[in-house]
């Protein structure tokens, strides 16, 4: 999951709750009419068939087991790596075994940033190792490292007010307390550029997380065009708090930072799997997740879970011989973590046929128990989705949250005016594990993945099968 | 906190709850009599004075601030290290600044195990770094490491049933799912010796913890007298689960384990601080915690918190000029983590005056919000403590749990027949951080430390001041 995806999450939740009043019901009823509402309700039986197959039938536990086999076999799958390409080949083979053969891959150039040695040693006021993870695309230090004093800022406002001469030659530590990801991750994504503009020699950021067991969280950052590319890394909440306490006591803090990495480009692939529609094969309902991951952890949560429920959708429909009128397309995006690179390439390559995308879905904020969808689109589009979601009250997945930019990769498509949704799920602990060594199968649950796969598949089927297109 | 301390915890909780019925009340009333119960109740005012001073008065926040200064200055304080001795000197100086000068230290020989390079690389079925922490006193591997296949056991029963030829030459992984610390830590403390007896070349243990963000947990282990001293380490829950999944699939798992360490002995000190009693200075009510820590993390929770509430007790009483009839003695144990070494030395050195120990208390299971005490002693002893605890209903710290071996260091004293108690507190997450790099100030809370210090001090004062000794 990248930084675009959580923007306005809390805000939109309250907006949604306000809109889910009877007035909203009336509005939807007027927009949709009795007939369409009745038609959507008539999918109750097929929805039950899908839920039963996944929650109690032959598919029970399969999403978790397949995800575990995949994650255990490949581990981390960073952009530009060979292991990412092998994992793509594996997913194609796994899909072919289901006798689904409408599979294409589309090549694109992706960043290939490879982490080398990373070490921070506090030299003053006492010697201590500081846990870190370099941020994506960070520059290296000289081999002997950078040794300098630390200056601490809670926010950009404090940095802006500081005298250049007080920052020059120093290591900047940003220490923003986590509120929401969208509010705090700016210190990770732009911190180095802003610190360099004041003459800092390196920048560190408090990991963008609400909880830690001394866990550093990596993530993307980009240098501004004019920026002096200073090395930049995330440190743990614990070490950030330690340094801040020392700083507040007036102690002189000196660190040595050693970091090395390489950056070039490689070719990777988006993977596109179609379960062709019976009536309008050209029309697409897309489900998706990204197959690349950070180089730390195992990429089980971000985004192995989203990848596998999106893999499961055409597979489950094929096994149940449920072929909707429109095509259900499953996309495995590549190189999401270094800037939605696969999604941008797809959008560009498919721009002239974008009118065929009926609805686009993505799961990249965890596959904990599903709660509903975070939906972008017109009022009528949202009303249709809201009616579909009513079918999922039995699994507590009927909540519709309005957000004009849901998801991460799909935000690239949605901003061109196409309606879509990301998975709303019980992901309160998502940022405990996000972009850390702790992103492993231990975060995933067989029961929650079953619920997610069943929900994802049934929603995609119904939207792909109903008599009306999702309006724009 | 060492392994002795949590035994029978859950069991004794249920026993206690059963005993806290009216019948228990009747029994205590008969044992104590109206006069003693009235006397204990009369301490309400002095209890309030202490609570007000710590929770709202000049001492508010002091325990946290002093602990933070100490932990930030020294960090980890492993047995036998120079930093441990400097931290002892610091605590003595800090106490002298309070004009408390009845301070002695008692020297003893302690183990000095120093961790060197540690690295585990999975070679088959794929290359992956495995996070680890060597266990205390572990032997080293040869410089090139030990490369061998893994065999996985969930428990000793499975190991015992395995053929020697199936274990010989292999790396044993114990993968016991955490239930309670006392049930599962046997795989850490004795695993190497048992695996070596079957011919294993190294042993690993799933970290003794219920939750992880890829966090390995170290801890003590001891080789049996006859044991072949094979290298031994803890790995994370995540990697243990990964290896078990691979093993269950029939995959061949090969690891290379490199570990180095040194072991010798050094001299350390127990620290003994007395606030002399006004009437019976020879009689002791002891509060205590250990000052040493593991070499990972900062020893803030284990046992910085217990150390500082025990430091605070005489300091708060001195500041309030509340001098009880008996002496309140604060002990900072050394070398707890490598086998209660300081406590054993104290018990031996003070055996001929042990009749003077009226009651002994220890905090070594966290200093989260206090809930009461875990008490060893006769029925009458427990009844007196139960009456004292009733005074703490306003801060929800009135629970008495019966346990014949509470605490870690003090269990050495208690087993000689002396009554005592350990702090019962809201420590459900204690084992998330225990013996990891995550044992830092971030686990501690100023408010909870205030509650703990106030409770600890007031209980010690009342027991040191009442007209009767705690009976044996």
Short mmCIF file of N, CA, C and O in Angstrom, two decimals, chain A residues 60-154:
data_model
loop_
_atom_site.label_atom_id
_atom_site.label_comp_id
_atom_site.label_asym_id
_atom_site.label_seq_id
_atom_site.Cartn_x
_atom_site.Cartn_y
_atom_site.Cartn_z
N UNK A 60 -12.66 -23.45 1.27
CA UNK A 60 -12.36 -23.05 2.65
C UNK A 60 -10.87 -23.24 2.95
O UNK A 60 -10.33 -24.33 2.77
N UNK A 61 -10.22 -22.18 3.41
CA UNK A 61 -8.80 -22.26 3.76
C UNK A 61 -7.85 -22.17 2.59
O UNK A 61 -6.64 -22.04 2.78
N UNK A 62 -8.40 -22.23 1.35
CA UNK A 62 -7.53 -22.26 0.16
C UNK A 62 -6.77 -20.95 -0.06
O UNK A 62 -5.63 -20.96 -0.49
N UNK A 63 -7.42 -19.82 0.22
CA UNK A 63 -6.75 -18.54 -0.04
C UNK A 63 -5.52 -18.42 0.86
O UNK A 63 -4.43 -18.07 0.41
N UNK A 64 -5.71 -18.75 2.14
CA UNK A 64 -4.58 -18.70 3.08
C UNK A 64 -3.49 -19.69 2.66
O UNK A 64 -2.31 -19.35 2.63
N UNK A 65 -3.89 -20.92 2.36
CA UNK A 65 -2.89 -21.94 2.03
C UNK A 65 -2.10 -21.57 0.78
O UNK A 65 -0.88 -21.73 0.73
N UNK A 66 -2.81 -21.07 -0.23
CA UNK A 66 -2.12 -20.67 -1.46
C UNK A 66 -1.21 -19.45 -1.21
O UNK A 66 -0.10 -19.38 -1.73
N UNK A 67 -1.70 -18.51 -0.41
CA UNK A 67 -0.88 -17.34 -0.09
C UNK A 67 0.37 -17.78 0.69
O UNK A 67 1.48 -17.31 0.41
N UNK A 68 0.18 -18.68 1.66
CA UNK A 68 1.32 -19.15 2.46
C UNK A 68 2.35 -19.84 1.58
O UNK A 68 3.56 -19.60 1.71
N UNK A 69 1.90 -20.70 0.66
CA UNK A 69 2.85 -21.39 -0.23
C UNK A 69 3.64 -20.38 -1.05
O UNK A 69 4.86 -20.50 -1.23
N UNK A 70 2.93 -19.38 -1.55
CA UNK A 70 3.54 -18.34 -2.39
C UNK A 70 4.55 -17.52 -1.58
O UNK A 70 5.71 -17.34 -1.99
N UNK A 71 4.11 -17.04 -0.43
CA UNK A 71 4.97 -16.18 0.39
C UNK A 71 6.16 -16.97 0.92
O UNK A 71 7.30 -16.48 0.95
N UNK A 72 5.92 -18.20 1.34
CA UNK A 72 7.03 -19.02 1.86
C UNK A 72 8.05 -19.33 0.77
O UNK A 72 9.24 -19.43 1.05
N UNK A 73 7.56 -19.47 -0.45
CA UNK A 73 8.46 -19.83 -1.55
C UNK A 73 9.31 -18.64 -2.01
O UNK A 73 10.50 -18.79 -2.27
N UNK A 74 8.69 -17.45 -2.06
CA UNK A 74 9.39 -16.31 -2.67
C UNK A 74 9.84 -15.25 -1.65
O UNK A 74 10.80 -14.54 -1.87
N UNK A 75 9.11 -15.11 -0.54
CA UNK A 75 9.45 -14.05 0.41
C UNK A 75 9.26 -12.69 -0.22
O UNK A 75 8.35 -12.48 -1.04
N UNK A 76 10.12 -11.74 0.15
CA UNK A 76 10.00 -10.37 -0.36
C UNK A 76 10.21 -10.35 -1.87
O UNK A 76 11.01 -11.12 -2.41
N UNK A 77 9.48 -9.46 -2.56
CA UNK A 77 9.48 -9.40 -4.03
C UNK A 77 9.65 -7.96 -4.48
O UNK A 77 8.75 -7.35 -5.07
N UNK A 78 10.84 -7.38 -4.19
CA UNK A 78 10.99 -5.95 -4.50
C UNK A 78 11.02 -5.66 -6.00
O UNK A 78 11.45 -6.49 -6.81
N UNK A 79 10.55 -4.49 -6.32
CA UNK A 79 10.54 -3.99 -7.70
C UNK A 79 11.90 -4.18 -8.36
O UNK A 79 12.93 -3.79 -7.80
N UNK A 80 11.90 -4.76 -9.55
CA UNK A 80 13.14 -4.91 -10.30
C UNK A 80 13.93 -6.16 -9.98
O UNK A 80 14.93 -6.46 -10.65
N UNK A 81 13.48 -6.94 -9.00
CA UNK A 81 14.24 -8.13 -8.60
C UNK A 81 13.87 -9.33 -9.46
O UNK A 81 12.78 -9.41 -10.02
N UNK A 82 14.78 -10.28 -9.52
CA UNK A 82 14.50 -11.54 -10.23
C UNK A 82 13.39 -12.32 -9.54
O UNK A 82 12.58 -12.97 -10.18
N UNK A 83 13.40 -12.27 -8.21
CA UNK A 83 12.42 -13.07 -7.47
C UNK A 83 10.99 -12.56 -7.76
O UNK A 83 10.05 -13.36 -7.84
N UNK A 84 10.85 -11.27 -7.98
CA UNK A 84 9.52 -10.75 -8.35
C UNK A 84 9.08 -11.36 -9.67
O UNK A 84 7.92 -11.80 -9.81
N UNK A 85 9.99 -11.44 -10.64
CA UNK A 85 9.62 -11.99 -11.95
C UNK A 85 9.28 -13.48 -11.83
O UNK A 85 8.32 -13.96 -12.45
N UNK A 86 10.03 -14.19 -11.01
CA UNK A 86 9.72 -15.61 -10.82
C UNK A 86 8.36 -15.78 -10.13
O UNK A 86 7.61 -16.71 -10.42
N UNK A 87 8.06 -14.86 -9.22
CA UNK A 87 6.76 -14.97 -8.53
C UNK A 87 5.61 -14.67 -9.50
O UNK A 87 4.53 -15.25 -9.38
N UNK A 88 5.85 -13.80 -10.46
CA UNK A 88 4.83 -13.53 -11.50
C UNK A 88 4.61 -14.79 -12.34
O UNK A 88 3.46 -15.19 -12.61
N UNK A 89 5.72 -15.43 -12.75
CA UNK A 89 5.60 -16.68 -13.52
C UNK A 89 4.80 -17.72 -12.74
O UNK A 89 3.96 -18.44 -13.30
N UNK A 90 5.06 -17.78 -11.45
CA UNK A 90 4.37 -18.76 -10.59
C UNK A 90 2.86 -18.50 -10.57
O UNK A 90 2.06 -19.43 -10.68
N UNK A 91 2.49 -17.22 -10.44
CA UNK A 91 1.05 -16.89 -10.39
C UNK A 91 0.36 -17.22 -11.71
O UNK A 91 -0.81 -17.64 -11.72
N UNK A 92 1.07 -17.04 -12.81
CA UNK A 92 0.50 -17.38 -14.11
C UNK A 92 0.26 -18.90 -14.19
O UNK A 92 -0.81 -19.36 -14.60
N UNK A 93 1.26 -19.64 -13.76
CA UNK A 93 1.15 -21.11 -13.78
C UNK A 93 0.01 -21.57 -12.87
O UNK A 93 -0.78 -22.43 -13.24
N UNK A 94 -0.06 -20.95 -11.68
CA UNK A 94 -1.11 -21.31 -10.72
C UNK A 94 -2.50 -21.06 -11.32
O UNK A 94 -3.45 -21.83 -11.08
N UNK A 95 -2.61 -20.01 -12.10
CA UNK A 95 -3.90 -19.67 -12.72
C UNK A 95 -4.21 -20.63 -13.87
O UNK A 95 -5.35 -21.07 -14.04
N UNK A 96 -3.18 -20.97 -14.64
CA UNK A 96 -3.38 -21.91 -15.75
C UNK A 96 -3.86 -23.27 -15.24
O UNK A 96 -4.63 -23.95 -15.91
N UNK A 97 -3.36 -23.64 -14.03
CA UNK A 97 -3.79 -24.92 -13.45
C UNK A 97 -5.30 -24.94 -13.20
O UNK A 97 -5.89 -26.00 -13.02
N UNK A 98 -5.90 -23.76 -13.15
CA UNK A 98 -7.35 -23.66 -12.96
C UNK A 98 -8.08 -23.63 -14.30
O UNK A 98 -9.28 -23.35 -14.35
N UNK A 99 -7.31 -23.88 -15.37
CA UNK A 99 -7.87 -23.86 -16.71
C UNK A 99 -8.40 -22.47 -17.08
O UNK A 99 -9.38 -22.34 -17.81
N UNK A 100 -7.74 -21.47 -16.54
CA UNK A 100 -8.00 -20.09 -16.95
C UNK A 100 -6.80 -19.67 -17.79
O UNK A 100 -5.67 -19.65 -17.29
N UNK A 101 -7.03 -19.41 -19.07
CA UNK A 101 -5.90 -19.21 -19.97
C UNK A 101 -5.86 -17.86 -20.66
O UNK A 101 -4.96 -17.59 -21.45
N UNK A 102 -6.85 -17.02 -20.36
CA UNK A 102 -6.80 -15.65 -20.90
C UNK A 102 -5.90 -14.80 -20.02
O UNK A 102 -6.38 -14.01 -19.19
N UNK A 103 -4.61 -15.00 -20.18
CA UNK A 103 -3.63 -14.34 -19.34
C UNK A 103 -2.62 -13.63 -20.23
O UNK A 103 -2.06 -14.23 -21.14
N UNK A 104 -2.42 -12.35 -19.99
CA UNK A 104 -1.33 -11.65 -20.68
C UNK A 104 -0.51 -10.90 -19.65
O UNK A 104 -0.99 -10.57 -18.55
N UNK A 105 0.75 -10.68 -20.00
CA UNK A 105 1.58 -9.79 -19.18
C UNK A 105 2.01 -8.62 -20.06
O UNK A 105 2.16 -8.77 -21.27
N UNK A 106 2.17 -7.47 -19.42
CA UNK A 106 2.58 -6.27 -20.16
C UNK A 106 3.83 -5.72 -19.51
O UNK A 106 3.84 -5.39 -18.32
N UNK A 107 4.88 -5.61 -20.33
CA UNK A 107 6.18 -5.21 -19.80
C UNK A 107 6.26 -3.70 -19.58
O UNK A 107 5.65 -2.91 -20.30
N UNK A 108 7.04 -3.33 -18.58
CA UNK A 108 7.32 -1.91 -18.33
C UNK A 108 8.63 -1.79 -17.58
O UNK A 108 9.11 -2.76 -16.99
N UNK A 109 9.18 -0.61 -17.60
CA UNK A 109 10.44 -0.35 -16.91
C UNK A 109 10.13 0.05 -15.47
O UNK A 109 9.25 0.88 -15.23
N UNK A 110 10.84 -0.57 -14.52
CA UNK A 110 10.58 -0.28 -13.11
C UNK A 110 11.89 0.05 -12.38
O UNK A 110 12.96 -0.39 -12.79
N UNK A 111 11.80 0.83 -11.29
CA UNK A 111 13.00 1.13 -10.50
C UNK A 111 13.50 -0.13 -9.80
O UNK A 111 12.70 -0.99 -9.41
N UNK A 112 14.80 -0.20 -9.64
CA UNK A 112 15.43 -1.35 -8.98
C UNK A 112 16.43 -0.79 -7.97
O UNK A 112 17.58 -0.52 -8.30
N UNK A 113 15.92 -0.56 -6.76
CA UNK A 113 16.73 0.02 -5.69
C UNK A 113 17.12 -1.11 -4.76
O UNK A 113 16.25 -1.82 -4.24
N UNK A 114 18.40 -1.32 -4.56
CA UNK A 114 18.86 -2.46 -3.75
C UNK A 114 19.58 -1.96 -2.51
O UNK A 114 20.61 -1.28 -2.60
N UNK A 115 19.02 -2.31 -1.37
CA UNK A 115 19.57 -1.94 -0.06
C UNK A 115 20.89 -2.67 0.18
O UNK A 115 20.99 -3.88 -0.03
N UNK A 116 21.90 -1.94 0.64
CA UNK A 116 23.16 -2.58 1.04
C UNK A 116 23.32 -2.50 2.54
O UNK A 116 22.35 -2.63 3.29
N UNK A 117 24.55 -2.26 2.98
CA UNK A 117 24.80 -2.14 4.42
C UNK A 117 24.11 -0.90 4.97
O UNK A 117 24.11 0.15 4.34
N UNK A 118 23.52 -1.03 6.15
CA UNK A 118 22.89 0.12 6.81
C UNK A 118 23.21 0.05 8.29
O UNK A 118 22.94 -0.97 8.93
N UNK A 119 23.75 1.10 8.83
CA UNK A 119 24.10 1.09 10.25
C UNK A 119 24.12 2.51 10.78
O UNK A 119 24.71 3.39 10.18
N UNK A 120 23.44 2.73 11.90
CA UNK A 120 23.57 4.02 12.57
C UNK A 120 24.09 3.75 13.98
O UNK A 120 23.54 2.90 14.69
N UNK A 121 25.13 4.48 14.33
CA UNK A 121 25.68 4.37 15.68
C UNK A 121 25.59 5.73 16.35
O UNK A 121 26.09 6.72 15.81
N UNK A 122 24.92 5.75 17.51
CA UNK A 122 24.98 6.96 18.32
C UNK A 122 26.35 7.02 18.97
O UNK A 122 26.79 6.04 19.58
N UNK A 123 27.03 8.16 18.82
CA UNK A 123 28.37 8.33 19.42
C UNK A 123 28.29 9.18 20.68
O UNK A 123 29.03 8.96 21.63
N UNK A 124 27.42 10.18 20.68
CA UNK A 124 27.18 11.04 21.84
C UNK A 124 25.68 11.14 22.06
O UNK A 124 24.95 11.21 21.07
N UNK A 125 25.16 11.21 23.26
CA UNK A 125 25.86 11.21 24.55
C UNK A 125 26.34 9.83 25.00
O UNK A 125 27.09 9.78 25.96
N UNK A 126 25.93 8.76 24.35
CA UNK A 126 26.52 7.46 24.66
C UNK A 126 26.50 6.61 23.41
O UNK A 126 25.77 6.89 22.46
N UNK A 127 27.29 5.55 23.41
CA UNK A 127 27.35 4.67 22.24
C UNK A 127 26.16 3.73 22.26
O UNK A 127 25.90 3.06 23.26
N UNK A 128 25.42 3.74 21.16
CA UNK A 128 24.25 2.87 21.05
C UNK A 128 23.96 2.62 19.58
O UNK A 128 24.00 3.54 18.77
N UNK A 129 23.64 1.38 19.24
CA UNK A 129 23.14 1.09 17.89
C UNK A 129 21.73 1.64 17.75
O UNK A 129 20.90 1.49 18.66
N UNK A 130 21.45 2.26 16.62
CA UNK A 130 20.12 2.77 16.31
C UNK A 130 19.57 1.93 15.16
O UNK A 130 20.17 1.89 14.08
N UNK A 131 18.44 1.25 15.39
CA UNK A 131 17.83 0.43 14.33
C UNK A 131 17.30 1.33 13.22
O UNK A 131 16.72 2.38 13.52
N UNK A 132 17.47 0.92 12.00
CA UNK A 132 17.01 1.77 10.89
C UNK A 132 16.60 0.93 9.69
O UNK A 132 16.96 -0.25 9.59
N UNK A 133 15.87 1.56 8.79
CA UNK A 133 15.70 1.06 7.43
C UNK A 133 15.81 2.27 6.51
O UNK A 133 15.06 3.25 6.66
N UNK A 134 16.73 2.19 5.57
CA UNK A 134 16.83 3.24 4.57
C UNK A 134 15.53 3.34 3.81
O UNK A 134 14.80 2.36 3.65
N UNK A 135 15.21 4.55 3.34
CA UNK A 135 13.99 4.76 2.56
C UNK A 135 14.28 4.52 1.08
O UNK A 135 15.40 4.70 0.62
N UNK A 136 13.25 4.12 0.36
CA UNK A 136 13.39 3.78 -1.05
C UNK A 136 14.03 4.90 -1.86
O UNK A 136 13.62 6.05 -1.74
N UNK A 137 15.01 4.55 -2.68
CA UNK A 137 15.76 5.48 -3.52
C UNK A 137 16.77 6.34 -2.74
O UNK A 137 17.38 7.25 -3.30
N UNK A 138 16.94 6.06 -1.42
CA UNK A 138 17.91 6.86 -0.68
C UNK A 138 19.28 6.76 -1.32
O UNK A 138 19.70 5.70 -1.77
N UNK A 139 20.01 7.86 -1.28
CA UNK A 139 21.42 7.89 -1.69
C UNK A 139 22.25 7.17 -0.63
O UNK A 139 21.79 6.94 0.50
N UNK A 140 23.46 6.79 -0.98
CA UNK A 140 24.40 6.18 -0.05
C UNK A 140 25.19 7.27 0.67
O UNK A 140 25.24 8.43 0.24
N UNK A 141 25.80 6.89 1.78
CA UNK A 141 26.78 7.76 2.44
C UNK A 141 28.16 7.40 1.90
O UNK A 141 28.32 6.36 1.26
N UNK A 142 29.18 8.23 2.17
CA UNK A 142 30.54 7.76 1.91
C UNK A 142 30.80 6.50 2.76
O UNK A 142 30.10 6.28 3.76
N UNK A 143 31.79 5.68 2.39
CA UNK A 143 32.02 4.42 3.11
C UNK A 143 32.24 4.62 4.62
O UNK A 143 31.83 3.78 5.42
N UNK A 144 32.88 5.71 5.00
CA UNK A 144 33.13 5.94 6.43
C UNK A 144 31.88 6.50 7.12
O UNK A 144 31.86 6.68 8.35
N UNK A 145 30.83 6.76 6.36
CA UNK A 145 29.59 7.27 6.93
C UNK A 145 29.61 8.77 7.06
O UNK A 145 30.58 9.45 6.71
N UNK A 146 28.49 9.28 7.56
CA UNK A 146 28.35 10.71 7.85
C UNK A 146 28.24 10.84 9.35
O UNK A 146 27.40 10.19 9.98
N UNK A 147 29.10 11.65 9.93
CA UNK A 147 29.05 11.87 11.38
C UNK A 147 28.67 13.31 11.62
O UNK A 147 29.33 14.23 11.13
N UNK A 148 27.57 13.51 12.33
CA UNK A 148 27.11 14.89 12.56
C UNK A 148 26.17 14.93 13.77
O UNK A 148 25.68 13.90 14.23
N UNK A 149 25.94 16.17 14.22
CA UNK A 149 24.98 16.41 15.29
C UNK A 149 23.54 16.26 14.78
O UNK A 149 23.28 16.49 13.61
N UNK A 150 22.66 15.98 15.70
CA UNK A 150 21.24 15.84 15.35
C UNK A 150 20.47 17.10 15.77
O UNK A 150 20.72 17.66 16.84
N UNK A 151 19.55 17.51 14.91
CA UNK A 151 18.57 18.53 15.28
C UNK A 151 17.19 17.94 15.05
O UNK A 151 16.96 17.25 14.06
N UNK A 152 16.28 18.14 16.01
CA UNK A 152 14.98 17.44 16.00
C UNK A 152 13.85 18.41 15.68
O UNK A 152 13.78 19.50 16.26
N UNK A 153 12.98 18.01 14.74
CA UNK A 153 11.78 18.79 14.43
C UNK A 153 10.55 17.89 14.53
O UNK A 153 10.58 16.76 14.06
N UNK A 154 9.50 18.45 15.10
CA UNK A 154 8.25 17.69 15.16
C UNK A 154 7.48 17.79 13.87
O UNK A 154 6.67 16.93 13.55
#
